[in-house]
Amino acid sequence: MSAFLSGLAPRPADALLGLMAAFRADPREAKIDLGVGIYRDEAGETPIMTAVKQAEERLLASETTKAYEGPQGNTDFCAAIEEMVFGAQSEARNDGRVVSFATPGGCGALFVAIMFAGRISAEGRIWASDPTWPNHVNLARSTGRELKSYSYVDAETGAVDFPAMMDDLREARPGDIVLLQGPCHNPTGIDLTPEQWAYLGDFCAGQLLMPLVDVAYHGFGAGLEGDIAGVRALLDAVPEAMVAYSCSKNFGLYRERTGCLMLQGGAPRDVAAGATHLADIARAAYSMPPSHGAAIVATILGDGALRKAWQDELDAMRARMQSLREKLAAALEAETGRDDFASLTAQNGMFSQLPLAPQITELVRLQQAVYLPASGRINIAGLSDETVAEVARRLAPYLTAPPEEAEG
Ligand code: LMR
């Protein structure tokens, strides 16, 4: 008998990764995966983007070493991501008030940022939207931070319930972290307006709160510039902030673990001090970041032709998701006779939430072989022109009646 392990209560599988495993194990041929957020093309594949493939070919021919890069990783990558997020004219960058670290994915950036929160304020709590990405909850728990929730969606209007959100955030204490999602909110697809971002910046500055912006779907909503305008408005309004950036979705680099943590401070000296803590945390967690994905991104963003090819492909992915949103809304309206699915077309990015209670999502999985997490979130990019009508047909019976009636 083991001294320690026998006393451990097993943890439930991660909400999204558990679903991914269950989908793989399901022998039914008609199964449809609308679970984990992975972009798929019309054939259901997640191909390597053309610019990525070309960058990899160049790297294969030109790379001469695999020696360590250092705690910040590829500094060309960091500078290119900073420029996309802060803009070429950013005062904070020009003043030397921004430092960046390449990280193992956006999640690595969030981990370092949340650990750093403990260095800023030992009692600091993390405020996240309700609902949010389940791994935000896990990150707070695993780093020993208390998680608080702020209201997010107004069920009546389908927009952000900004007054309710602000009411909740007024309970935040100096030193708390306000975790905000950049474009394409996960799981709702409902985003803050640039005015709301600017307001939040002023609010965080006034209340001595540290914003942490999670940017995981840059380019999937309104394009690269349109998507980041709100984040920039916040960064302009607040002296100190952190941004966790993921290249998993917009560069399709899921398994390469390519992310970046950016820290903006009020003065270059503060940022330099902050950087020593970020380096310290990174060193303990993973020592140095992986380099391959960052080198790919740096190669693409540093070359006009590759950059254009990447943007064109990203634009096509966004247009495809938008078209699938329109088709799904029309198909659901046709199947259910309800006229309230138009909001799907106004939402952004890969995700939207359908009004399905957790136990109903389980029924949908068992009876219809359609996989979606308990939140009722669907991965729009998991649909195709071929499956969209079929998905609507399978989901319709569960959407027609409120959950209580559907159950009975
Ligand atoms: C998702 O929410 O499905 C994606 O962000 C993938 C993940 O790691 O959970």
Short mmCIF file of C-alpha atoms and ligand atoms in Angstrom, two decimals:
data_model
loop_
_atom_site.label_atom_id
_atom_site.label_comp_id
_atom_site.label_asym_id
_atom_site.label_seq_id
_atom_site.Cartn_x
_atom_site.Cartn_y
_atom_site.Cartn_z
CA MET A 1 0.00 0.00 0.00
CA SER A 2 1.34 3.42 -0.90
CA ALA A 3 1.99 5.97 1.81
CA PHE A 4 0.68 8.93 -0.15
CA LEU A 5 -1.09 8.07 -3.36
CA SER A 6 -3.76 5.89 -1.79
CA GLY A 7 -5.00 8.97 0.06
CA LEU A 8 -5.46 11.01 -3.11
CA ALA A 9 -8.99 11.59 -4.34
CA PRO A 10 -8.89 11.32 -8.16
CA ARG A 11 -9.63 14.53 -10.05
CA PRO A 12 -12.34 14.59 -12.71
CA ALA A 13 -11.02 14.84 -16.26
CA ASP A 14 -10.67 18.38 -17.62
CA ALA A 15 -14.02 19.46 -19.08
CA LEU A 16 -12.69 19.88 -22.62
CA LEU A 17 -9.88 17.35 -22.74
CA GLY A 18 -12.17 14.70 -21.21
CA LEU A 19 -14.66 15.36 -24.00
CA MET A 20 -11.91 15.06 -26.61
CA ALA A 21 -10.93 11.63 -25.23
CA ALA A 22 -14.57 10.48 -25.06
CA PHE A 23 -15.09 11.53 -28.70
CA ARG A 24 -12.05 9.57 -29.86
CA ALA A 25 -13.27 6.47 -28.01
CA ASP A 26 -16.83 6.67 -29.40
CA PRO A 27 -17.22 3.99 -32.13
CA ARG A 28 -20.34 5.61 -33.67
CA GLU A 29 -19.63 6.68 -37.24
CA ALA A 30 -22.13 9.53 -37.19
CA LYS A 31 -20.40 11.26 -34.25
CA ILE A 32 -19.82 15.01 -34.59
CA ASP A 33 -17.24 16.90 -32.51
CA LEU A 34 -18.22 20.43 -31.50
CA GLY A 35 -16.12 20.27 -28.33
CA VAL A 36 -12.55 21.42 -27.98
CA GLY A 37 -11.65 24.66 -29.77
CA ILE A 38 -9.72 23.53 -32.82
CA TYR A 39 -10.26 25.08 -36.23
CA ARG A 40 -11.35 22.58 -38.87
CA ASP A 41 -11.76 23.01 -42.59
CA GLU A 42 -14.65 21.79 -44.73
CA ALA A 43 -13.19 18.27 -44.71
CA GLY A 44 -12.98 18.27 -40.91
CA GLU A 45 -9.17 18.54 -40.98
CA THR A 46 -6.89 20.95 -39.12
CA PRO A 47 -4.27 21.48 -41.82
CA ILE A 48 -0.94 23.22 -41.26
CA MET A 49 -1.26 26.78 -42.59
CA THR A 50 0.66 27.35 -45.84
CA ALA A 51 2.78 30.16 -44.38
CA VAL A 52 3.66 27.94 -41.42
CA LYS A 53 4.79 25.13 -43.71
CA GLN A 54 6.92 27.52 -45.74
CA ALA A 55 8.44 29.07 -42.62
CA GLU A 56 9.26 25.59 -41.34
CA GLU A 57 11.03 24.76 -44.62
CA ARG A 58 13.14 27.88 -44.28
CA LEU A 59 13.95 27.08 -40.67
CA LEU A 60 14.91 23.53 -41.49
CA ALA A 61 17.38 24.83 -44.07
CA SER A 62 18.77 27.69 -42.01
CA GLU A 63 18.75 26.66 -38.35
CA THR A 64 22.20 25.81 -37.09
CA THR A 65 21.68 25.12 -33.40
CA LYS A 66 19.26 23.90 -30.78
CA ALA A 67 21.13 25.56 -27.91
CA TYR A 68 19.11 27.33 -25.20
CA GLU A 69 17.66 30.69 -26.11
CA GLY A 70 17.28 32.10 -22.60
CA PRO A 71 14.25 32.75 -20.39
CA GLN A 72 12.58 35.22 -22.76
CA GLY A 73 12.89 32.88 -25.71
CA ASN A 74 12.96 34.26 -29.25
CA THR A 75 13.15 38.04 -28.90
CA ASP A 76 12.17 38.65 -32.57
CA PHE A 77 9.00 36.71 -31.84
CA CYS A 78 8.35 38.74 -28.68
CA ALA A 79 8.83 42.03 -30.55
CA ALA A 80 6.54 40.96 -33.42
CA ILE A 81 3.74 39.89 -31.06
CA GLU A 82 4.14 43.08 -29.02
CA GLU A 83 3.77 45.11 -32.19
CA MET A 84 0.60 43.27 -33.19
CA VAL A 85 -0.91 43.80 -29.75
CA PHE A 86 0.29 47.29 -28.81
CA GLY A 87 0.52 48.70 -32.35
CA ALA A 88 3.54 50.17 -34.14
CA GLN A 89 2.98 53.60 -32.56
CA SER A 90 2.61 52.42 -28.97
CA GLU A 91 3.91 54.98 -26.49
CA ALA A 92 4.39 52.33 -23.82
CA ARG A 93 6.69 50.35 -26.13
CA ASN A 94 8.55 53.43 -27.32
CA ASP A 95 9.09 54.46 -23.69
CA GLY A 96 10.54 51.05 -22.78
CA ARG A 97 7.60 50.23 -20.53
CA VAL A 98 6.83 46.79 -22.03
CA VAL A 99 8.66 43.51 -21.60
CA SER A 100 7.71 40.19 -23.15
CA PHE A 101 8.46 36.53 -22.61
CA ALA A 102 7.83 33.73 -25.08
CA THR A 103 5.87 31.05 -23.21
CA PRO A 104 4.66 27.48 -23.71
CA GLY A 105 1.34 28.49 -25.29
CA GLY A 106 -1.13 31.06 -24.06
CA CYS A 107 -1.73 28.84 -21.07
CA GLY A 108 1.95 29.07 -20.08
CA ALA A 109 1.63 32.86 -20.26
CA LEU A 110 -1.45 32.78 -18.05
CA PHE A 111 0.30 30.51 -15.56
CA VAL A 112 3.29 32.83 -15.23
CA ALA A 113 0.98 35.87 -15.03
CA ILE A 114 -1.14 34.36 -12.28
CA MET A 115 1.90 33.24 -10.32
CA PHE A 116 3.21 36.80 -10.72
CA ALA A 117 -0.07 38.05 -9.25
CA GLY A 118 1.05 36.48 -5.97
CA ARG A 119 4.25 38.55 -6.08
CA ILE A 120 2.25 41.76 -6.56
CA SER A 121 -0.18 41.06 -3.76
CA ALA A 122 -0.06 38.01 -1.52
CA GLU A 123 -3.81 38.21 -0.92
CA GLY A 124 -4.69 39.22 -4.49
CA ARG A 125 -7.63 37.43 -6.04
CA ILE A 126 -8.44 36.68 -9.68
CA TRP A 127 -11.66 38.03 -11.15
CA ALA A 128 -12.96 36.13 -14.19
CA SER A 129 -16.16 36.36 -16.19
CA ASP A 130 -19.04 34.01 -15.45
CA PRO A 131 -18.97 31.94 -17.63
CA THR A 132 -15.32 31.61 -18.60
CA TRP A 133 -12.87 29.10 -20.06
CA PRO A 134 -12.79 26.21 -17.55
CA ASN A 135 -9.01 26.26 -17.47
CA HIS A 136 -9.08 29.79 -16.00
CA VAL A 137 -10.72 28.21 -12.97
CA ASN A 138 -8.12 25.46 -12.93
CA LEU A 139 -5.27 27.98 -13.24
CA ALA A 140 -6.50 29.94 -10.24
CA ARG A 141 -6.96 26.76 -8.19
CA SER A 142 -3.61 25.27 -9.18
CA THR A 143 -1.72 28.46 -8.35
CA GLY A 144 -3.50 28.84 -5.02
CA ARG A 145 -5.32 32.05 -5.98
CA GLU A 146 -8.88 32.73 -4.91
CA LEU A 147 -11.20 33.03 -7.90
CA LYS A 148 -14.02 35.57 -7.96
CA SER A 149 -16.58 35.89 -10.73
CA TYR A 150 -18.09 38.91 -12.43
CA SER A 151 -21.37 38.84 -14.35
CA TYR A 152 -20.92 38.90 -18.09
CA VAL A 153 -23.92 38.25 -20.33
CA ASP A 154 -27.32 39.93 -20.30
CA ALA A 155 -29.63 37.03 -21.22
CA GLU A 156 -32.28 39.46 -22.51
CA THR A 157 -30.12 41.41 -24.96
CA GLY A 158 -27.43 38.81 -25.65
CA ALA A 159 -24.80 41.54 -25.13
CA VAL A 160 -22.38 42.09 -22.27
CA ASP A 161 -24.28 43.14 -19.14
CA PHE A 162 -21.79 45.93 -18.46
CA PRO A 163 -23.62 47.51 -15.49
CA ALA A 164 -23.80 44.12 -13.73
CA MET A 165 -20.17 43.41 -14.60
CA MET A 166 -19.07 46.74 -13.13
CA ASP A 167 -21.23 46.23 -10.02
CA ASP A 168 -19.36 43.00 -9.36
CA LEU A 169 -15.94 44.47 -10.12
CA ARG A 170 -16.56 47.29 -7.65
CA GLU A 171 -16.10 44.57 -4.99
CA ALA A 172 -12.51 44.01 -6.16
CA ARG A 173 -9.70 45.05 -3.80
CA PRO A 174 -6.45 46.84 -4.71
CA GLY A 175 -3.96 44.24 -5.89
CA ASP A 176 -6.61 41.95 -7.39
CA ILE A 177 -6.22 40.74 -10.98
CA VAL A 178 -9.05 41.38 -13.43
CA LEU A 179 -8.89 38.66 -16.05
CA LEU A 180 -10.48 39.88 -19.28
CA GLN A 181 -10.78 37.99 -22.52
CA GLY A 182 -9.65 39.72 -25.67
CA PRO A 183 -11.58 39.15 -28.91
CA CYS A 184 -13.94 36.16 -29.27
CA HIS A 185 -14.93 35.46 -25.67
CA ASN A 186 -14.78 31.80 -24.71
CA PRO A 187 -17.44 30.36 -24.33
CA THR A 188 -20.01 33.00 -25.36
CA GLY A 189 -18.57 34.73 -28.46
CA ILE A 190 -19.85 37.98 -26.90
CA ASP A 191 -17.26 40.75 -26.69
CA LEU A 192 -16.78 44.06 -24.90
CA THR A 193 -16.97 47.22 -27.04
CA PRO A 194 -13.86 49.47 -27.38
CA GLU A 195 -15.63 52.05 -25.15
CA GLN A 196 -16.15 49.42 -22.46
CA TRP A 197 -12.50 48.40 -22.73
CA ALA A 198 -11.40 52.02 -22.25
CA TYR A 199 -13.76 52.41 -19.30
CA LEU A 200 -12.34 49.25 -17.72
CA GLY A 201 -8.83 50.63 -18.17
CA ASP A 202 -9.71 53.82 -16.29
CA PHE A 203 -11.52 51.80 -13.66
CA CYS A 204 -8.61 49.40 -13.07
CA ALA A 205 -6.17 52.33 -12.90
CA GLY A 206 -8.39 54.14 -10.38
CA GLN A 207 -9.00 51.09 -8.20
CA LEU A 208 -5.40 49.80 -8.35
CA LEU A 209 -6.42 46.60 -10.07
CA MET A 210 -4.13 44.76 -12.48
CA PRO A 211 -5.79 43.77 -15.77
CA LEU A 212 -4.70 40.48 -17.31
CA VAL A 213 -5.98 40.17 -20.87
CA ASP A 214 -6.18 36.70 -22.40
CA VAL A 215 -5.87 37.01 -26.19
CA ALA A 216 -6.37 33.55 -27.67
CA TYR A 217 -8.34 34.23 -30.88
CA HIS A 218 -6.72 37.29 -32.42
CA GLY A 219 -7.99 37.65 -35.98
CA PHE A 220 -10.98 35.33 -35.60
CA GLY A 221 -13.53 38.09 -34.88
CA ALA A 222 -13.22 41.36 -36.79
CA GLY A 223 -9.73 40.87 -38.27
CA LEU A 224 -6.32 41.58 -36.76
CA GLU A 225 -6.77 45.35 -36.31
CA GLY A 226 -10.47 45.39 -35.41
CA ASP A 227 -10.02 42.61 -32.87
CA ILE A 228 -7.30 44.34 -30.91
CA ALA A 229 -8.71 47.90 -30.82
CA GLY A 230 -10.45 47.35 -27.48
CA VAL A 231 -7.38 45.79 -25.86
CA ARG A 232 -5.29 48.76 -27.02
CA ALA A 233 -7.86 51.17 -25.57
CA LEU A 234 -7.45 49.45 -22.20
CA LEU A 235 -3.65 49.42 -22.45
CA ASP A 236 -3.67 53.16 -23.21
CA ALA A 237 -5.85 53.90 -20.20
CA VAL A 238 -3.98 51.92 -17.57
CA PRO A 239 -0.33 52.19 -16.50
CA GLU A 240 0.14 48.53 -15.59
CA ALA A 241 -1.31 45.49 -17.32
CA MET A 242 -0.46 42.02 -18.54
CA VAL A 243 -1.43 40.36 -21.81
CA ALA A 244 -1.28 36.59 -22.38
CA TYR A 245 -1.21 35.82 -26.11
CA SER A 246 -1.75 32.49 -27.81
CA CYS A 247 -0.68 31.55 -31.35
CA SER A 248 -2.47 28.19 -31.15
CA LYS A 249 -5.54 29.24 -33.10
CA ASN A 250 -4.53 32.11 -35.39
CA PHE A 251 -1.32 30.39 -36.54
CA GLY A 252 -2.75 26.88 -36.08
CA LEU A 253 0.25 26.01 -33.89
CA TYR A 254 -1.73 24.09 -31.25
CA ARG A 255 0.82 21.42 -30.43
CA GLU A 256 3.87 23.67 -30.76
CA ARG A 257 2.87 25.54 -27.58
CA THR A 258 3.52 29.07 -28.80
CA GLY A 259 2.51 31.98 -26.61
CA CYS A 260 3.75 35.26 -25.22
CA LEU A 261 3.35 37.09 -21.93
CA MET A 262 3.60 40.89 -22.12
CA LEU A 263 3.96 43.11 -19.08
CA GLN A 264 3.31 46.85 -19.30
CA GLY A 265 4.48 49.02 -16.43
CA GLY A 266 4.37 52.68 -15.42
CA ALA A 267 8.15 53.19 -15.77
CA PRO A 268 11.05 51.29 -17.43
CA ARG A 269 12.57 50.63 -13.99
CA ASP A 270 9.33 48.96 -12.78
CA VAL A 271 9.16 46.80 -15.87
CA ALA A 272 12.77 45.73 -15.44
CA ALA A 273 12.01 44.69 -11.85
CA GLY A 274 8.85 42.87 -12.97
CA ALA A 275 10.86 41.05 -15.64
CA THR A 276 13.18 39.55 -13.01
CA HIS A 277 10.13 38.00 -11.31
CA LEU A 278 8.69 36.70 -14.57
CA ALA A 279 12.07 35.14 -15.38
CA ASP A 280 12.21 33.62 -11.90
CA ILE A 281 8.75 32.06 -12.22
CA ALA A 282 9.41 30.81 -15.75
CA ARG A 283 12.72 29.28 -14.63
CA ALA A 284 11.01 27.31 -11.89
CA ALA A 285 8.07 26.21 -14.05
CA TYR A 286 9.73 25.23 -17.36
CA SER A 287 13.14 26.91 -17.35
CA MET A 288 12.94 28.13 -20.94
CA PRO A 289 10.16 28.24 -23.51
CA PRO A 290 9.96 25.97 -26.56
CA SER A 291 11.45 27.62 -29.62
CA HIS A 292 10.05 26.02 -32.77
CA GLY A 293 6.62 27.66 -32.84
CA ALA A 294 8.05 31.05 -31.88
CA ALA A 295 10.64 30.78 -34.68
CA ILE A 296 7.86 29.99 -37.17
CA VAL A 297 5.83 33.03 -36.08
CA ALA A 298 8.89 35.30 -36.12
CA THR A 299 9.74 34.09 -39.64
CA ILE A 300 6.20 34.72 -40.90
CA LEU A 301 5.78 38.12 -39.31
CA GLY A 302 9.25 39.21 -40.41
CA ASP A 303 8.68 38.48 -44.10
CA GLY A 304 6.22 40.50 -46.20
CA ALA A 305 5.12 37.66 -48.49
CA LEU A 306 4.73 35.08 -45.74
CA ARG A 307 2.89 37.57 -43.57
CA LYS A 308 0.45 38.33 -46.37
CA ALA A 309 -0.12 34.63 -47.06
CA TRP A 310 -0.81 34.06 -43.36
CA GLN A 311 -3.24 36.99 -43.13
CA ASP A 312 -5.09 35.87 -46.25
CA GLU A 313 -5.51 32.37 -44.85
CA LEU A 314 -6.59 33.75 -41.48
CA ASP A 315 -9.14 36.00 -43.24
CA ALA A 316 -10.50 32.99 -45.10
CA MET A 317 -10.85 31.04 -41.84
CA ARG A 318 -12.73 33.93 -40.27
CA ALA A 319 -15.03 34.27 -43.28
CA ARG A 320 -15.73 30.54 -43.19
CA MET A 321 -16.70 30.66 -39.51
CA GLN A 322 -18.96 33.64 -40.16
CA SER A 323 -20.68 31.82 -43.00
CA LEU A 324 -21.15 28.74 -40.80
CA ARG A 325 -22.70 30.94 -38.12
CA GLU A 326 -25.23 32.22 -40.65
CA LYS A 327 -26.01 28.73 -41.89
CA LEU A 328 -26.38 27.35 -38.39
CA ALA A 329 -28.71 30.16 -37.31
CA ALA A 330 -30.89 29.63 -40.40
CA ALA A 331 -30.93 25.85 -39.97
CA LEU A 332 -31.81 26.06 -36.26
CA GLU A 333 -34.61 28.51 -37.01
CA ALA A 334 -35.96 26.21 -39.71
CA GLU A 335 -35.77 23.13 -37.48
CA THR A 336 -37.18 24.64 -34.29
CA GLY A 337 -39.62 27.21 -35.69
CA ARG A 338 -38.01 29.68 -33.27
CA ASP A 339 -36.68 33.02 -34.44
CA ASP A 340 -34.14 33.72 -31.72
CA PHE A 341 -30.95 32.28 -33.17
CA ALA A 342 -29.91 35.40 -35.09
CA SER A 343 -27.61 36.32 -32.17
CA LEU A 344 -25.30 33.52 -33.36
CA THR A 345 -24.40 35.66 -36.36
CA ALA A 346 -23.51 38.69 -34.23
CA GLN A 347 -21.14 36.73 -31.98
CA ASN A 348 -17.43 36.42 -32.65
CA GLY A 349 -14.90 33.72 -33.26
CA MET A 350 -15.07 30.00 -32.74
CA PHE A 351 -17.60 29.77 -29.97
CA SER A 352 -21.21 30.41 -29.11
CA GLN A 353 -23.30 29.06 -26.31
CA LEU A 354 -26.58 27.32 -26.99
CA PRO A 355 -29.31 27.27 -24.33
CA LEU A 356 -28.66 23.68 -23.30
CA ALA A 357 -28.40 22.70 -19.63
CA PRO A 358 -25.44 20.48 -18.63
CA GLN A 359 -27.60 17.35 -18.32
CA ILE A 360 -29.05 18.04 -21.76
CA THR A 361 -25.61 18.28 -23.35
CA GLU A 362 -24.98 14.82 -21.94
CA LEU A 363 -28.22 13.53 -23.47
CA VAL A 364 -27.27 15.10 -26.79
CA ARG A 365 -23.96 13.24 -26.63
CA LEU A 366 -25.55 9.91 -25.71
CA GLN A 367 -28.58 10.06 -28.00
CA GLN A 368 -27.29 12.13 -30.93
CA ALA A 369 -23.52 11.58 -30.86
CA VAL A 370 -22.99 15.34 -30.90
CA TYR A 371 -20.17 16.30 -28.57
CA LEU A 372 -20.27 19.63 -26.78
CA PRO A 373 -19.19 20.63 -23.28
CA ALA A 374 -21.62 20.96 -20.37
CA SER A 375 -21.70 24.74 -20.83
CA GLY A 376 -23.62 24.28 -24.10
CA ARG A 377 -20.71 25.85 -25.98
CA ILE A 378 -20.30 24.85 -29.61
CA ASN A 379 -17.18 25.05 -31.71
CA ILE A 380 -18.49 26.75 -34.83
CA ALA A 381 -15.35 25.70 -36.70
CA GLY A 382 -16.25 22.07 -35.99
CA LEU A 383 -19.24 22.42 -38.35
CA SER A 384 -19.09 22.13 -42.13
CA ASP A 385 -21.44 23.00 -44.98
CA GLU A 386 -22.19 19.31 -45.09
CA THR A 387 -22.94 18.79 -41.38
CA VAL A 388 -24.57 22.06 -40.39
CA ALA A 389 -28.13 21.04 -41.34
CA GLU A 390 -27.65 17.65 -39.71
CA VAL A 391 -26.38 19.23 -36.49
CA ALA A 392 -29.40 21.54 -36.40
CA ARG A 393 -31.70 18.56 -36.96
CA ARG A 394 -30.11 16.61 -34.11
CA LEU A 395 -30.05 19.55 -31.67
CA ALA A 396 -33.50 20.95 -32.45
CA PRO A 397 -35.56 18.64 -30.18
CA TYR A 398 -33.45 19.69 -27.21
CA LEU A 399 -33.69 23.38 -28.03
CA THR A 400 -37.41 23.63 -28.68
CA ALA A 401 -38.54 23.24 -25.09
CA PRO A 402 -36.94 24.73 -21.99
CA PRO A 403 -34.64 22.19 -20.31
CA GLU A 404 -37.15 21.15 -17.59
CA GLU A 405 -39.77 20.18 -20.19
CA ALA A 406 -37.28 18.49 -22.48
CA GLU A 407 -36.14 16.34 -19.57
CA GLY A 408 -39.60 15.03 -18.70
C1 LMR B 1 -10.97 25.43 -25.85
O1 LMR B 1 -11.48 26.21 -25.05
O2 LMR B 1 -11.57 24.47 -26.33
C2 LMR B 1 -9.57 25.69 -26.33
O3 LMR B 1 -9.08 26.87 -25.75
C3 LMR B 1 -8.68 24.53 -26.13
C4 LMR B 1 -8.35 24.26 -24.70
O4 LMR B 1 -7.17 24.08 -24.40
O5 LMR B 1 -9.25 24.19 -23.85
#
